[in-house]
Short mmCIF file of C-alpha atoms and ligand atoms in Angstrom, two decimals:
data_model
loop_
_atom_site.label_atom_id
_atom_site.label_comp_id
_atom_site.label_asym_id
_atom_site.label_seq_id
_atom_site.Cartn_x
_atom_site.Cartn_y
_atom_site.Cartn_z
CA MET A 1 97.51 133.04 21.09
CA LEU A 2 101.12 133.49 20.85
CA GLY A 3 103.73 134.69 22.96
CA TYR A 4 107.89 134.95 22.05
CA VAL A 5 110.26 132.59 24.13
CA ARG A 6 113.80 133.97 25.71
CA PRO A 7 115.63 132.38 28.55
CA MET A 8 114.49 132.33 32.09
CA ARG A 9 116.04 134.65 34.40
CA ARG A 10 116.25 134.79 38.21
CA GLU A 11 113.78 137.30 38.25
CA ASP A 12 111.44 135.14 36.73
CA ILE A 13 111.21 132.17 39.84
CA ALA A 14 108.62 133.26 41.44
CA GLN A 15 106.12 133.70 38.80
CA VAL A 16 107.94 130.44 37.11
CA SER A 17 107.07 128.21 40.56
CA LYS A 18 103.96 129.47 40.31
CA ILE A 19 103.32 127.50 37.16
CA ASP A 20 105.68 124.89 37.97
CA ARG A 21 103.04 124.17 41.44
CA GLU A 22 100.37 124.17 39.31
CA ALA A 23 101.45 121.84 36.80
CA PHE A 24 102.83 119.28 39.12
CA PRO A 25 101.39 120.00 42.35
CA SER A 26 101.89 116.43 43.48
CA GLU A 27 105.84 116.58 42.77
CA TRP A 28 108.01 117.41 45.76
CA PRO A 29 110.72 118.47 46.93
CA PRO A 30 110.02 121.50 43.68
CA PRO A 31 112.70 122.24 41.72
CA ASN A 32 115.51 124.31 42.86
CA PHE A 33 115.05 126.99 39.75
CA ARG A 34 117.88 129.55 41.80
CA ARG A 35 120.41 126.47 41.33
CA GLU A 36 119.11 125.31 37.88
CA LEU A 37 120.24 128.77 36.74
CA GLU A 38 123.86 128.50 37.94
CA ASN A 39 124.11 124.78 36.58
CA ARG A 40 126.09 125.33 33.25
CA LEU A 41 124.57 122.43 31.92
CA ALA A 42 121.30 123.61 32.26
CA HIS A 43 119.19 125.72 30.35
CA TYR A 44 115.79 127.42 30.78
CA ILE A 45 113.42 129.01 28.86
CA VAL A 46 110.33 130.57 29.49
CA ALA A 47 107.23 131.74 27.26
CA CYS A 48 105.80 135.50 27.62
CA ASP A 49 102.52 136.74 27.08
CA PRO A 50 103.27 139.86 25.13
CA GLU A 51 100.09 141.30 25.56
CA LYS A 52 100.19 141.11 29.27
CA THR A 53 102.13 142.63 32.08
CA VAL A 54 102.95 141.47 35.73
CA ASP A 55 102.74 145.31 37.92
CA ARG A 56 105.39 145.98 39.51
CA PRO A 57 105.74 146.08 43.34
CA GLU A 58 106.87 149.17 45.00
CA VAL A 59 109.75 149.30 45.38
CA GLU A 60 111.35 149.77 48.79
CA VAL A 61 112.80 153.42 49.05
CA SER A 62 114.98 154.41 52.11
CA PRO A 63 113.75 157.86 53.51
CA GLU A 64 117.02 157.83 55.35
CA LYS A 65 120.09 160.36 54.11
CA GLY A 66 123.70 160.50 54.79
CA PHE A 67 125.85 158.11 57.01
CA ALA A 68 122.69 156.55 58.04
CA GLY A 69 120.95 156.16 54.81
CA LEU A 70 124.10 154.13 53.16
CA VAL A 71 124.30 152.07 55.73
CA SER A 72 120.99 150.90 54.72
CA ARG A 73 121.77 151.08 51.66
CA VAL A 74 124.26 148.93 52.20
CA ARG A 75 122.51 146.39 54.39
CA ARG A 76 119.46 146.68 51.42
CA LEU A 77 122.49 145.12 49.16
CA PHE A 78 122.91 142.07 50.78
CA SER A 79 119.99 141.36 52.31
CA HIS A 80 117.77 138.49 51.66
CA ASN A 81 114.55 141.03 51.13
CA ARG A 82 116.62 142.71 47.83
CA LEU A 83 117.50 139.19 46.50
CA PHE A 84 113.70 138.18 47.55
CA SER A 85 111.58 141.63 46.11
CA GLU A 86 114.21 141.08 43.01
CA GLU A 87 112.56 137.31 42.50
CA LEU A 88 109.23 138.54 42.87
CA LEU A 89 108.60 139.40 39.33
CA ALA A 90 110.48 140.53 36.14
CA PRO A 91 112.29 143.72 35.65
CA SER A 92 110.86 144.04 32.08
CA GLY A 93 107.31 143.13 34.05
CA GLN A 94 106.95 140.62 31.61
CA TYR A 95 104.30 137.72 32.17
CA ILE A 96 105.31 134.33 31.72
CA ILE A 97 102.75 131.35 30.83
CA GLY A 98 105.00 128.73 30.34
CA PHE A 99 108.29 127.48 30.73
CA ALA A 100 110.66 124.27 30.16
CA GLY A 101 114.26 123.19 30.45
CA PHE A 102 116.53 121.35 29.58
CA TRP A 103 120.02 119.67 31.07
CA ILE A 104 122.78 118.77 28.41
CA MET A 105 125.01 116.36 29.03
CA ALA A 106 127.46 115.24 26.26
CA ASP A 107 125.10 114.91 23.01
CA GLU A 108 122.24 114.15 24.72
CA ALA A 109 119.47 117.05 25.73
CA HIS A 110 117.55 115.89 28.46
CA ILE A 111 114.08 117.83 28.98
CA THR A 112 113.47 118.00 32.39
CA THR A 113 110.66 119.61 32.70
CA ILE A 114 107.76 121.77 30.33
CA ALA A 115 104.75 123.20 31.35
CA THR A 116 102.01 126.39 30.45
CA GLN A 117 99.31 127.79 32.66
CA LYS A 118 96.86 126.07 32.69
CA VAL A 119 94.67 129.01 31.52
CA HIS A 120 96.69 129.45 28.32
CA ARG A 121 96.99 125.82 27.33
CA GLN A 122 95.91 124.47 24.14
CA GLN A 123 97.29 127.59 22.50
CA GLY A 124 100.45 126.28 21.44
CA ILE A 125 102.33 127.51 23.83
CA GLY A 126 103.68 124.40 24.68
CA GLU A 127 104.25 123.59 21.31
CA LEU A 128 106.13 126.60 20.91
CA LEU A 129 108.31 125.37 24.51
CA LEU A 130 108.73 122.75 22.63
CA ILE A 131 110.34 123.98 19.58
CA SER A 132 112.82 126.24 21.15
CA VAL A 133 113.75 123.47 23.32
CA ILE A 134 114.72 121.40 19.56
CA GLU A 135 116.29 124.58 18.48
CA GLN A 136 118.68 125.37 21.34
CA ALA A 137 119.04 121.77 21.95
CA THR A 138 120.07 121.79 18.08
CA LYS A 139 122.44 124.51 19.04
CA LEU A 140 124.30 123.19 21.51
CA ASN A 141 125.19 120.15 19.51
CA ALA A 142 123.09 117.88 21.34
CA ARG A 143 122.43 114.77 18.78
CA ILE A 144 119.11 113.26 20.48
CA ILE A 145 116.56 114.43 23.39
CA THR A 146 115.37 112.65 26.12
CA LEU A 147 112.75 113.02 28.52
CA GLU A 148 111.04 110.66 31.29
CA VAL A 149 107.04 111.25 31.32
CA ARG A 150 104.29 109.72 33.38
CA VAL A 151 102.64 106.89 31.70
CA SER A 152 98.98 108.47 32.65
CA ASN A 153 99.82 111.84 30.67
CA THR A 154 99.14 110.70 27.47
CA THR A 155 98.74 114.87 27.00
CA ALA A 156 102.36 115.71 26.96
CA GLN A 157 103.34 112.28 25.12
CA LYS A 158 100.62 113.32 22.41
CA LEU A 159 102.93 116.42 22.19
CA TYR A 160 106.03 114.34 22.32
CA SER A 161 104.63 112.11 19.58
CA LYS A 162 104.21 115.18 17.26
CA TYR A 163 107.72 115.93 17.60
CA GLY A 164 109.13 112.80 16.67
CA PHE A 165 110.10 111.37 20.27
CA THR A 166 109.30 107.49 20.49
CA GLN A 167 109.04 105.14 23.74
CA ALA A 168 112.23 104.42 24.29
CA GLY A 169 111.97 102.53 27.24
CA VAL A 170 109.89 102.53 30.54
CA ARG A 171 110.93 103.30 34.42
CA ARG A 172 109.74 101.51 36.62
CA GLY A 173 108.04 103.44 39.57
CA TYR A 174 110.02 106.09 38.53
CA TYR A 175 107.63 108.77 40.43
CA THR A 176 108.09 108.87 44.20
CA ASP A 177 104.46 110.52 45.00
CA ASN A 178 102.43 107.51 43.06
CA LYS A 179 105.56 105.30 42.45
CA GLU A 180 103.91 105.51 38.63
CA ASP A 181 106.29 104.31 35.37
CA ALA A 182 108.01 106.64 33.43
CA ILE A 183 108.08 106.51 30.31
CA LEU A 184 111.17 107.32 28.12
CA MET A 185 111.37 108.95 25.41
CA SER A 186 113.91 109.99 22.48
CA THR A 187 114.36 111.20 19.35
CA ASP A 188 115.66 110.02 16.40
CA GLY A 189 119.49 112.01 15.56
CA ILE A 190 117.77 115.60 15.57
CA THR A 191 120.26 117.17 13.09
CA SER A 192 119.18 113.97 10.51
CA ALA A 193 117.11 115.83 7.39
CA PRO A 194 114.31 113.35 7.72
CA PHE A 195 114.22 114.70 11.49
CA GLN A 196 114.98 118.71 10.14
CA ALA A 197 112.29 118.55 7.67
CA ARG A 198 109.82 117.05 9.57
CA LEU A 199 110.36 119.59 12.18
CA GLU A 200 110.08 122.65 9.07
CA GLN A 201 106.91 120.99 8.59
CA LEU A 202 105.54 121.62 11.99
CA LYS A 203 107.47 124.66 12.11
CA GLN A 204 104.90 126.27 9.02
CA ALA A 205 101.85 124.15 9.97
CA TYR A 206 102.32 126.23 13.33
CA ALA A 207 102.89 128.99 11.92
CA MET A 208 99.88 129.22 9.58
CA LYS A 209 97.92 128.60 12.96
CA TRP A 210 99.32 130.15 15.73
CA GLY A 211 101.34 132.93 13.51
CA THR A 212 105.26 133.40 13.76
CA ALA A 213 107.13 133.26 16.55
CA HIS A 214 109.97 134.52 17.90
CA TYR A 215 113.37 133.70 20.17
CA GLN A 216 114.52 136.65 21.73
CA GLY A 217 117.80 136.17 22.65
CA GLY A 218 120.46 132.67 22.91
CA HIS A 219 122.83 131.20 24.13
C1 LIG B 301 101.54 119.35 28.27
C2 LIG B 301 101.50 121.13 27.72
C3 LIG B 301 102.75 121.45 28.45
C4 LIG B 301 101.37 121.13 26.81
O1 LIG B 301 100.92 122.82 26.53
P1 LIG B 301 99.64 123.30 25.84
O2 LIG B 301 100.11 124.48 25.57
O3 LIG B 301 99.22 123.05 25.86
O4 LIG B 301 100.36 122.45 24.33
P2 LIG B 301 99.82 123.08 23.07
O5 LIG B 301 98.69 123.67 22.84
O6 LIG B 301 100.57 123.68 22.21
O7 LIG B 301 99.71 121.89 22.24
C5 LIG B 301 100.61 121.14 21.56
C6 LIG B 301 99.90 119.83 21.29
O8 LIG B 301 99.87 118.99 22.61
C7 LIG B 301 99.06 117.71 22.77
N1 LIG B 301 97.97 118.45 23.54
C8 LIG B 301 97.62 119.35 23.86
N2 LIG B 301 96.59 119.48 24.62
C9 LIG B 301 96.03 118.19 24.39
C10 LIG B 301 94.81 117.38 25.50
N3 LIG B 301 94.28 118.16 25.72
N4 LIG B 301 94.64 116.62 24.91
C11 LIG B 301 95.72 115.88 23.68
N5 LIG B 301 96.89 116.09 23.55
C12 LIG B 301 96.70 117.72 23.40
C13 LIG B 301 98.43 117.78 21.15
O9 LIG B 301 99.50 116.96 20.43
C14 LIG B 301 98.95 119.20 20.70
O10 LIG B 301 98.97 119.65 19.40
P3 LIG B 301 97.68 119.44 18.37
O11 LIG B 301 96.76 121.09 18.71
O12 LIG B 301 98.41 119.78 16.84
O13 LIG B 301 96.68 118.40 18.32
C15 LIG B 301 100.41 120.97 29.01
O14 LIG B 301 98.90 120.07 28.95
C16 LIG B 301 101.00 121.15 30.36
O15 LIG B 301 101.84 122.10 31.32
N6 LIG B 301 100.58 120.16 31.17
C17 LIG B 301 101.22 119.71 32.68
C18 LIG B 301 102.56 120.13 32.98
C19 LIG B 301 102.99 118.42 32.43
O16 LIG B 301 102.24 117.35 32.47
N7 LIG B 301 103.97 118.73 31.59
C20 LIG B 301 104.94 117.76 30.82
C21 LIG B 301 105.66 117.22 32.09
S1 LIG B 301 106.21 115.33 31.51
#
């Protein structure tokens, strides 16, 4: 299955939060995506299923006319309900199957999260997201990409290793839920010729296996 990747928007928060809770049920507090999207250093992307849509909820329409109707429309404009209903789903109805986020700090891109919906795992979505993160980080002039991963999360470690991340250190008791250690992983220079050549090879292998992926919209 091949999705497409685009920047995350505020309307995606509900779908992304659901994937986040499924992927990281023990991590508390959950990420504040609304704040992350307003953070200039943070960059979030979503992978969408091109063949699926989410249903739109009934849009609340005020039956009132004239001045009362105007007052009620203005009230709705500033009300919590309006913000909430906007976040329930994407206006385009796009169905999100995975997401990733990273922060740019000086010349380092730090991956804060990456997750695929459980039912869509092992279908190339995590890899598609990681390729997109690497490409975006390169465009944003990052020199290296780093991340933390649980010692027990060998699935994610395998994905990162495939893309040239190696262990750079250990953070003892990093995860507050069970005091698990984190492995700090880092790439070599992502603009170096060997890294880019390897990335190109991996992208070609990916295209052979899953088809040609694309990124919609830029930073
Ligand atoms: C890690 C995660 C994002 C991978 O997503 P995915 O969509 O299943 O990954 P893909 O199908 O693109 O697989 C890409 C690579 O990941 C690794 N991988 C994925 N699933 C794996 C599994 N069950 N066992 C071992 N390696 C696996 C492999 O290296 C695979 O490449 P390969 O097919 O050439 O062997 C997904 O398992 C997930 O959301 N996990 C929960 C959240 C999480 O742990 N995120 C990482 C936090 S640091």
